[in-house]
Amino acid sequence: MPYEPPTHTVERSLRATTGAKVIAGVDEVGRGAWAGPVTVCAAITGLRRPPEGLTDSKLLTIKRREALAEELLKWVTSYALGHASPEEIDDLGMTAALRLAAVRALDALPVRPDAVILDGKHDYLGSPWRVRTVIKGDQSCVAVAAASVIAKVRRDKMMAELGVEHADFGFAANAGYPSPVHKAALAERGPTPHHRLSWAYLDALPQWRHLKKARTWADGSVPEIEGQLGFDF
């Protein structure tokens, strides 16, 4: 299916309106998974022409995505990854876990960005970072698209490695998302050490419901369930 290639339009706008010179594109993967970390990539690309076919990682075949990721690792000016573990997601909630992973990625860059282009509608990063949110930025912005592809390929590889000891869950194929194989294994065997235990899918598993972890926030607010996918038997 044809799609418009990403551009440097947002980056040029940030340079012109804020004086920012170093701009990082940031994207996440794993927000809606039931198992594994949430992973954030921060990528700095400058204004060079990107590799052919760059777009949102979800629009690419596995083969093309992996090949493009290898090309991007040599092409980007710099990149870094940050992760928040299932335990951190359970303890903090997804928004705070995303921020934790993003800050880890940004702090790991060799140079601190002057501004950040963040994929999506909501700014989960916040102060002191100068943030421009862009809906579907992983399709329209070069740096965000690069971050999208790198993050997806790296996390998929991590999940395949985690799945070696849990073959029945099919992590190599589903990356911790709720596929039929994953659901069947959960119902039979219960969650692995890599599962998020505060999530609603455990409500549909009476035999494992006792493992569900309740988050207690310091301010007493209701635990966040943003991005969770239902079991839907």
mmCIF file of C-alpha atoms in Angstrom:
data_model
loop_
_atom_site.group_PDB
_atom_site.id
_atom_site.type_symbol
_atom_site.label_atom_id
_atom_site.label_comp_id
_atom_site.label_asym_id
_atom_site.label_seq_id
_atom_site.Cartn_x
_atom_site.Cartn_y
_atom_site.Cartn_z
ATOM 1 C CA MET A 1 0.000 0.000 0.000
ATOM 2 C CA PRO A 2 1.482 3.376 -1.009
ATOM 3 C CA TYR A 3 2.313 5.868 1.703
ATOM 4 C CA GLU A 4 3.900 9.289 1.915
ATOM 5 C CA PRO A 5 7.537 9.160 3.033
ATOM 6 C CA PRO A 6 8.447 10.981 6.262
ATOM 7 C CA THR A 7 9.992 14.434 6.076
ATOM 8 C CA HIS A 8 12.017 16.862 8.183
ATOM 9 C CA THR A 9 9.172 19.402 8.261
ATOM 10 C CA VAL A 10 8.612 19.306 12.034
ATOM 11 C CA GLU A 11 12.326 19.353 12.748
ATOM 12 C CA ARG A 12 12.821 22.384 10.478
ATOM 13 C CA SER A 13 9.922 24.107 12.229
ATOM 14 C CA LEU A 14 11.453 23.469 15.653
ATOM 15 C CA ARG A 15 14.795 24.784 14.469
ATOM 16 C CA ALA A 16 13.189 27.929 13.095
ATOM 17 C CA THR A 17 10.862 28.676 16.021
ATOM 18 C CA THR A 18 12.931 27.585 19.015
ATOM 19 C CA GLY A 19 16.526 27.737 17.841
ATOM 20 C CA ALA A 20 17.010 24.060 18.638
ATOM 21 C CA LYS A 21 19.972 22.515 16.862
ATOM 22 C CA VAL A 22 19.953 18.927 18.130
ATOM 23 C CA ILE A 23 16.532 17.312 17.840
ATOM 24 C CA ALA A 24 15.683 13.740 18.783
ATOM 25 C CA GLY A 25 12.782 11.685 17.487
ATOM 26 C CA VAL A 26 11.264 9.440 20.151
ATOM 27 C CA ASP A 27 8.929 6.473 19.783
ATOM 28 C CA GLU A 28 7.858 3.552 21.952
ATOM 29 C CA VAL A 29 6.935 -0.070 21.429
ATOM 30 C CA GLY A 30 5.333 -2.560 23.789
ATOM 31 C CA ARG A 31 2.744 -0.292 25.406
ATOM 32 C CA GLY A 32 -0.127 -2.727 24.800
ATOM 33 C CA ALA A 33 1.762 -5.980 25.340
ATOM 34 C CA TRP A 34 0.919 -8.279 28.250
ATOM 35 C CA ALA A 35 4.531 -9.344 28.736
ATOM 36 C CA GLY A 36 7.962 -7.810 28.419
ATOM 37 C CA PRO A 37 9.237 -4.263 28.841
ATOM 38 C CA VAL A 38 8.051 -1.096 27.222
ATOM 39 C CA THR A 39 10.903 0.102 25.018
ATOM 40 C CA VAL A 40 11.648 3.643 23.855
ATOM 41 C CA CYS A 41 14.151 4.678 21.208
ATOM 42 C CA ALA A 42 15.556 8.189 20.845
ATOM 43 C CA ALA A 43 17.140 8.871 17.463
ATOM 44 C CA ILE A 44 19.000 11.899 16.137
ATOM 45 C CA THR A 45 19.174 12.074 12.360
ATOM 46 C CA GLY A 46 19.906 15.644 11.340
ATOM 47 C CA LEU A 47 18.427 16.772 8.026
ATOM 48 C CA ARG A 48 19.967 14.162 5.763
ATOM 49 C CA ARG A 49 17.883 12.176 3.291
ATOM 50 C CA PRO A 50 16.696 8.964 4.985
ATOM 51 C CA PRO A 51 17.045 5.428 3.661
ATOM 52 C CA GLU A 52 14.517 4.421 1.025
ATOM 53 C CA GLY A 53 11.268 3.024 2.396
ATOM 54 C CA LEU A 54 11.515 4.491 5.889
ATOM 55 C CA THR A 55 8.128 4.697 7.603
ATOM 56 C CA ASP A 56 6.270 3.567 10.723
ATOM 57 C CA SER A 57 7.583 0.135 11.701
ATOM 58 C CA LYS A 58 4.057 -1.287 11.808
ATOM 59 C CA LEU A 59 3.655 -0.683 8.067
ATOM 60 C CA LEU A 60 6.704 -2.789 7.176
ATOM 61 C CA THR A 61 7.080 -6.522 6.743
ATOM 62 C CA ILE A 62 9.316 -8.265 9.260
ATOM 63 C CA LYS A 63 11.990 -8.858 6.635
ATOM 64 C CA ARG A 64 11.976 -5.253 5.413
ATOM 65 C CA ARG A 65 11.865 -3.867 8.963
ATOM 66 C CA GLU A 66 14.895 -5.875 10.054
ATOM 67 C CA ALA A 67 16.869 -4.927 6.958
ATOM 68 C CA LEU A 68 15.943 -1.263 7.370
ATOM 69 C CA ALA A 69 16.935 -1.330 11.046
ATOM 70 C CA GLU A 70 20.419 -2.528 10.126
ATOM 71 C CA GLU A 71 20.691 0.286 7.607
ATOM 72 C CA LEU A 72 19.428 2.854 10.096
ATOM 73 C CA LEU A 73 21.963 1.900 12.762
ATOM 74 C CA LYS A 74 24.691 3.035 10.357
ATOM 75 C CA TRP A 75 22.750 6.032 9.032
ATOM 76 C CA VAL A 76 21.472 7.837 12.134
ATOM 77 C CA THR A 77 23.717 10.402 13.799
ATOM 78 C CA SER A 78 23.107 8.649 17.117
ATOM 79 C CA TYR A 79 20.452 6.614 18.902
ATOM 80 C CA ALA A 80 19.808 5.065 22.295
ATOM 81 C CA LEU A 81 17.258 2.727 23.818
ATOM 82 C CA GLY A 82 15.566 2.831 27.190
ATOM 83 C CA HIS A 83 13.390 0.179 28.796
ATOM 84 C CA ALA A 84 10.940 -0.012 31.690
ATOM 85 C CA SER A 85 10.485 -3.506 33.085
ATOM 86 C CA PRO A 86 7.158 -5.257 33.742
ATOM 87 C CA GLU A 87 7.750 -4.682 37.457
ATOM 88 C CA GLU A 88 8.218 -0.954 36.872
ATOM 89 C CA ILE A 89 5.081 -0.846 34.720
ATOM 90 C CA ASP A 90 3.130 -2.568 37.502
ATOM 91 C CA ASP A 91 4.490 -0.241 40.164
ATOM 92 C CA LEU A 92 4.318 3.057 38.294
ATOM 93 C CA GLY A 93 1.585 2.750 35.682
ATOM 94 C CA MET A 94 2.173 3.001 31.954
ATOM 95 C CA THR A 95 2.550 6.765 31.595
ATOM 96 C CA ALA A 96 5.235 6.979 34.279
ATOM 97 C CA ALA A 97 6.922 3.844 32.914
ATOM 98 C CA LEU A 98 7.010 5.377 29.439
ATOM 99 C CA ARG A 99 8.592 8.511 30.838
ATOM 100 C CA LEU A 100 11.166 6.428 32.710
ATOM 101 C CA ALA A 101 12.096 4.505 29.556
ATOM 102 C CA ALA A 102 12.206 7.701 27.450
ATOM 103 C CA VAL A 103 14.432 9.523 29.930
ATOM 104 C CA ARG A 104 16.749 6.519 30.032
ATOM 105 C CA ALA A 105 16.993 6.613 26.239
ATOM 106 C CA LEU A 106 17.541 10.367 26.050
ATOM 107 C CA ASP A 107 20.110 10.321 28.854
ATOM 108 C CA ALA A 108 22.024 7.594 27.027
ATOM 109 C CA LEU A 109 22.489 9.714 23.894
ATOM 110 C CA PRO A 110 26.014 11.093 23.458
ATOM 111 C CA VAL A 111 24.615 14.639 23.288
ATOM 112 C CA ARG A 112 21.585 16.093 25.052
ATOM 113 C CA PRO A 113 18.872 17.111 22.558
ATOM 114 C CA ASP A 114 17.637 20.683 22.527
ATOM 115 C CA ALA A 115 14.153 19.434 21.605
ATOM 116 C CA VAL A 116 12.234 16.188 21.237
ATOM 117 C CA ILE A 117 9.656 15.129 18.671
ATOM 118 C CA LEU A 118 7.387 12.664 20.445
ATOM 119 C CA ASP A 119 5.085 10.324 18.565
ATOM 120 C CA GLY A 120 1.447 10.543 19.579
ATOM 121 C CA LYS A 121 -1.029 12.970 21.092
ATOM 122 C CA HIS A 122 0.114 13.003 24.720
ATOM 123 C CA ASP A 123 3.346 14.353 26.141
ATOM 124 C CA TYR A 124 4.368 11.641 28.598
ATOM 125 C CA LEU A 125 7.868 13.111 28.831
ATOM 126 C CA GLY A 126 7.267 16.614 30.174
ATOM 127 C CA SER A 127 9.630 19.079 31.830
ATOM 128 C CA PRO A 128 12.483 19.849 31.552
ATOM 129 C CA TRP A 129 12.404 18.486 28.010
ATOM 130 C CA ARG A 130 11.168 20.728 25.186
ATOM 131 C CA VAL A 131 8.632 18.466 23.479
ATOM 132 C CA ARG A 132 6.629 18.648 20.261
ATOM 133 C CA THR A 133 3.993 15.896 20.029
ATOM 134 C CA VAL A 134 3.011 14.739 16.551
ATOM 135 C CA ILE A 135 0.116 12.364 15.892
ATOM 136 C CA LYS A 136 1.373 9.624 13.570
ATOM 137 C CA GLY A 137 4.839 11.108 13.855
ATOM 138 C CA ASP A 138 6.210 7.645 13.150
ATOM 139 C CA GLN A 139 4.854 8.053 9.616
ATOM 140 C CA SER A 140 5.481 11.751 9.008
ATOM 141 C CA CYS A 141 8.750 12.587 10.808
ATOM 142 C CA VAL A 142 12.079 11.104 9.754
ATOM 143 C CA ALA A 143 13.644 10.911 13.212
ATOM 144 C CA VAL A 144 10.527 9.428 14.807
ATOM 145 C CA ALA A 145 10.159 6.861 12.030
ATOM 146 C CA ALA A 146 13.790 5.849 12.514
ATOM 147 C CA ALA A 147 13.207 5.489 16.255
ATOM 148 C CA SER A 148 10.075 3.446 15.559
ATOM 149 C CA VAL A 149 11.898 0.897 13.409
ATOM 150 C CA ILE A 150 14.917 0.562 15.690
ATOM 151 C CA ALA A 151 12.750 0.187 18.815
ATOM 152 C CA LYS A 152 10.480 -2.425 17.235
ATOM 153 C CA VAL A 153 13.288 -4.608 15.920
ATOM 154 C CA ARG A 154 15.274 -4.449 19.153
ATOM 155 C CA ARG A 155 12.285 -5.248 21.372
ATOM 156 C CA ASP A 156 11.152 -8.089 19.115
ATOM 157 C CA LYS A 157 14.617 -9.605 19.441
ATOM 158 C CA MET A 158 14.504 -9.211 23.222
ATOM 159 C CA MET A 159 11.127 -10.940 23.394
ATOM 160 C CA ALA A 160 12.335 -13.815 21.212
ATOM 161 C CA GLU A 161 15.245 -14.308 23.602
ATOM 162 C CA LEU A 162 12.944 -14.192 26.637
ATOM 163 C CA GLY A 163 10.688 -16.723 24.944
ATOM 164 C CA VAL A 164 13.343 -19.422 24.689
ATOM 165 C CA GLU A 165 12.482 -20.613 28.198
ATOM 166 C CA HIS A 166 8.736 -20.130 27.641
ATOM 167 C CA ALA A 167 8.178 -21.683 24.232
ATOM 168 C CA ASP A 168 4.443 -22.301 24.724
ATOM 169 C CA PHE A 169 3.790 -18.552 24.864
ATOM 170 C CA GLY A 170 5.102 -17.834 21.361
ATOM 171 C CA PHE A 171 6.950 -14.655 22.331
ATOM 172 C CA ALA A 172 9.133 -14.878 19.213
ATOM 173 C CA ALA A 173 6.016 -14.480 17.076
ATOM 174 C CA ASN A 174 3.769 -12.260 19.234
ATOM 175 C CA ALA A 175 6.353 -10.162 21.137
ATOM 176 C CA GLY A 176 4.268 -10.453 24.302
ATOM 177 C CA TYR A 177 1.030 -9.243 22.717
ATOM 178 C CA PRO A 178 -2.196 -11.263 23.217
ATOM 179 C CA SER A 179 -2.169 -13.722 20.323
ATOM 180 C CA PRO A 180 -4.278 -16.930 20.496
ATOM 181 C CA VAL A 181 -1.155 -18.949 21.343
ATOM 182 C CA HIS A 182 -0.250 -16.515 24.112
ATOM 183 C CA LYS A 183 -3.779 -16.574 25.554
ATOM 184 C CA ALA A 184 -3.925 -20.374 25.536
ATOM 185 C CA ALA A 185 -0.582 -20.665 27.317
ATOM 186 C CA LEU A 186 -1.651 -18.116 29.925
ATOM 187 C CA ALA A 187 -4.868 -19.989 30.644
ATOM 188 C CA GLU A 188 -3.002 -23.276 31.079
ATOM 189 C CA ARG A 189 0.265 -22.235 32.698
ATOM 190 C CA GLY A 190 -0.326 -18.814 34.191
ATOM 191 C CA PRO A 191 1.898 -15.773 33.823
ATOM 192 C CA THR A 192 5.661 -15.996 33.430
ATOM 193 C CA PRO A 193 8.135 -13.783 35.314
ATOM 194 C CA HIS A 194 8.000 -11.480 32.275
ATOM 195 C CA HIS A 195 4.267 -10.713 32.495
ATOM 196 C CA ARG A 196 2.696 -7.503 33.752
ATOM 197 C CA LEU A 197 0.748 -8.581 36.805
ATOM 198 C CA SER A 198 -1.343 -5.457 37.401
ATOM 199 C CA TRP A 199 -3.134 -5.766 34.081
ATOM 200 C CA ALA A 200 -6.772 -6.587 33.437
ATOM 201 C CA TYR A 201 -6.197 -9.821 31.489
ATOM 202 C CA LEU A 202 -5.777 -11.641 34.820
ATOM 203 C CA ASP A 203 -9.410 -10.829 35.670
ATOM 204 C CA ALA A 204 -10.456 -13.319 32.974
ATOM 205 C CA LEU A 205 -8.292 -16.104 34.443
ATOM 206 C CA PRO A 206 -9.905 -17.234 37.724
ATOM 207 C CA GLN A 207 -7.205 -19.800 38.435
ATOM 208 C CA TRP A 208 -4.466 -17.144 38.232
ATOM 209 C CA ARG A 209 -6.362 -14.102 39.474
ATOM 210 C CA HIS A 210 -4.720 -14.377 42.898
ATOM 211 C CA LEU A 211 -1.445 -13.329 41.261
ATOM 212 C CA LYS A 212 -2.797 -9.958 40.190
ATOM 213 C CA LYS A 213 -0.812 -7.088 41.627
ATOM 214 C CA ALA A 214 -2.581 -3.974 42.838
ATOM 215 C CA ARG A 215 -0.724 -0.691 42.414
ATOM 216 C CA THR A 216 -0.843 1.700 45.351
ATOM 217 C CA TRP A 217 -0.148 5.242 44.293
ATOM 218 C CA ALA A 218 1.189 7.697 46.816
ATOM 219 C CA ASP A 219 -1.580 10.201 46.078
ATOM 220 C CA GLY A 220 -4.297 7.562 46.342
ATOM 221 C CA SER A 221 -5.427 7.908 42.718
ATOM 222 C CA VAL A 222 -6.926 5.050 40.752
ATOM 223 C CA PRO A 223 -4.322 2.843 39.046
ATOM 224 C CA GLU A 224 -3.964 3.629 35.369
ATOM 225 C CA ILE A 225 -4.951 0.992 32.803
ATOM 226 C CA GLU A 226 -4.189 2.943 29.629
ATOM 227 C CA GLY A 227 -3.288 0.797 26.655
ATOM 228 C CA GLN A 228 -4.382 -2.538 28.098
ATOM 229 C CA LEU A 229 -6.001 -5.040 25.769
ATOM 230 C CA GLY A 230 -8.808 -7.268 27.056
ATOM 231 C CA PHE A 231 -8.703 -11.047 27.098
ATOM 232 C CA ASP A 232 -11.891 -11.478 24.995
ATOM 233 C CA PHE A 233 -12.354 -15.253 25.126
#
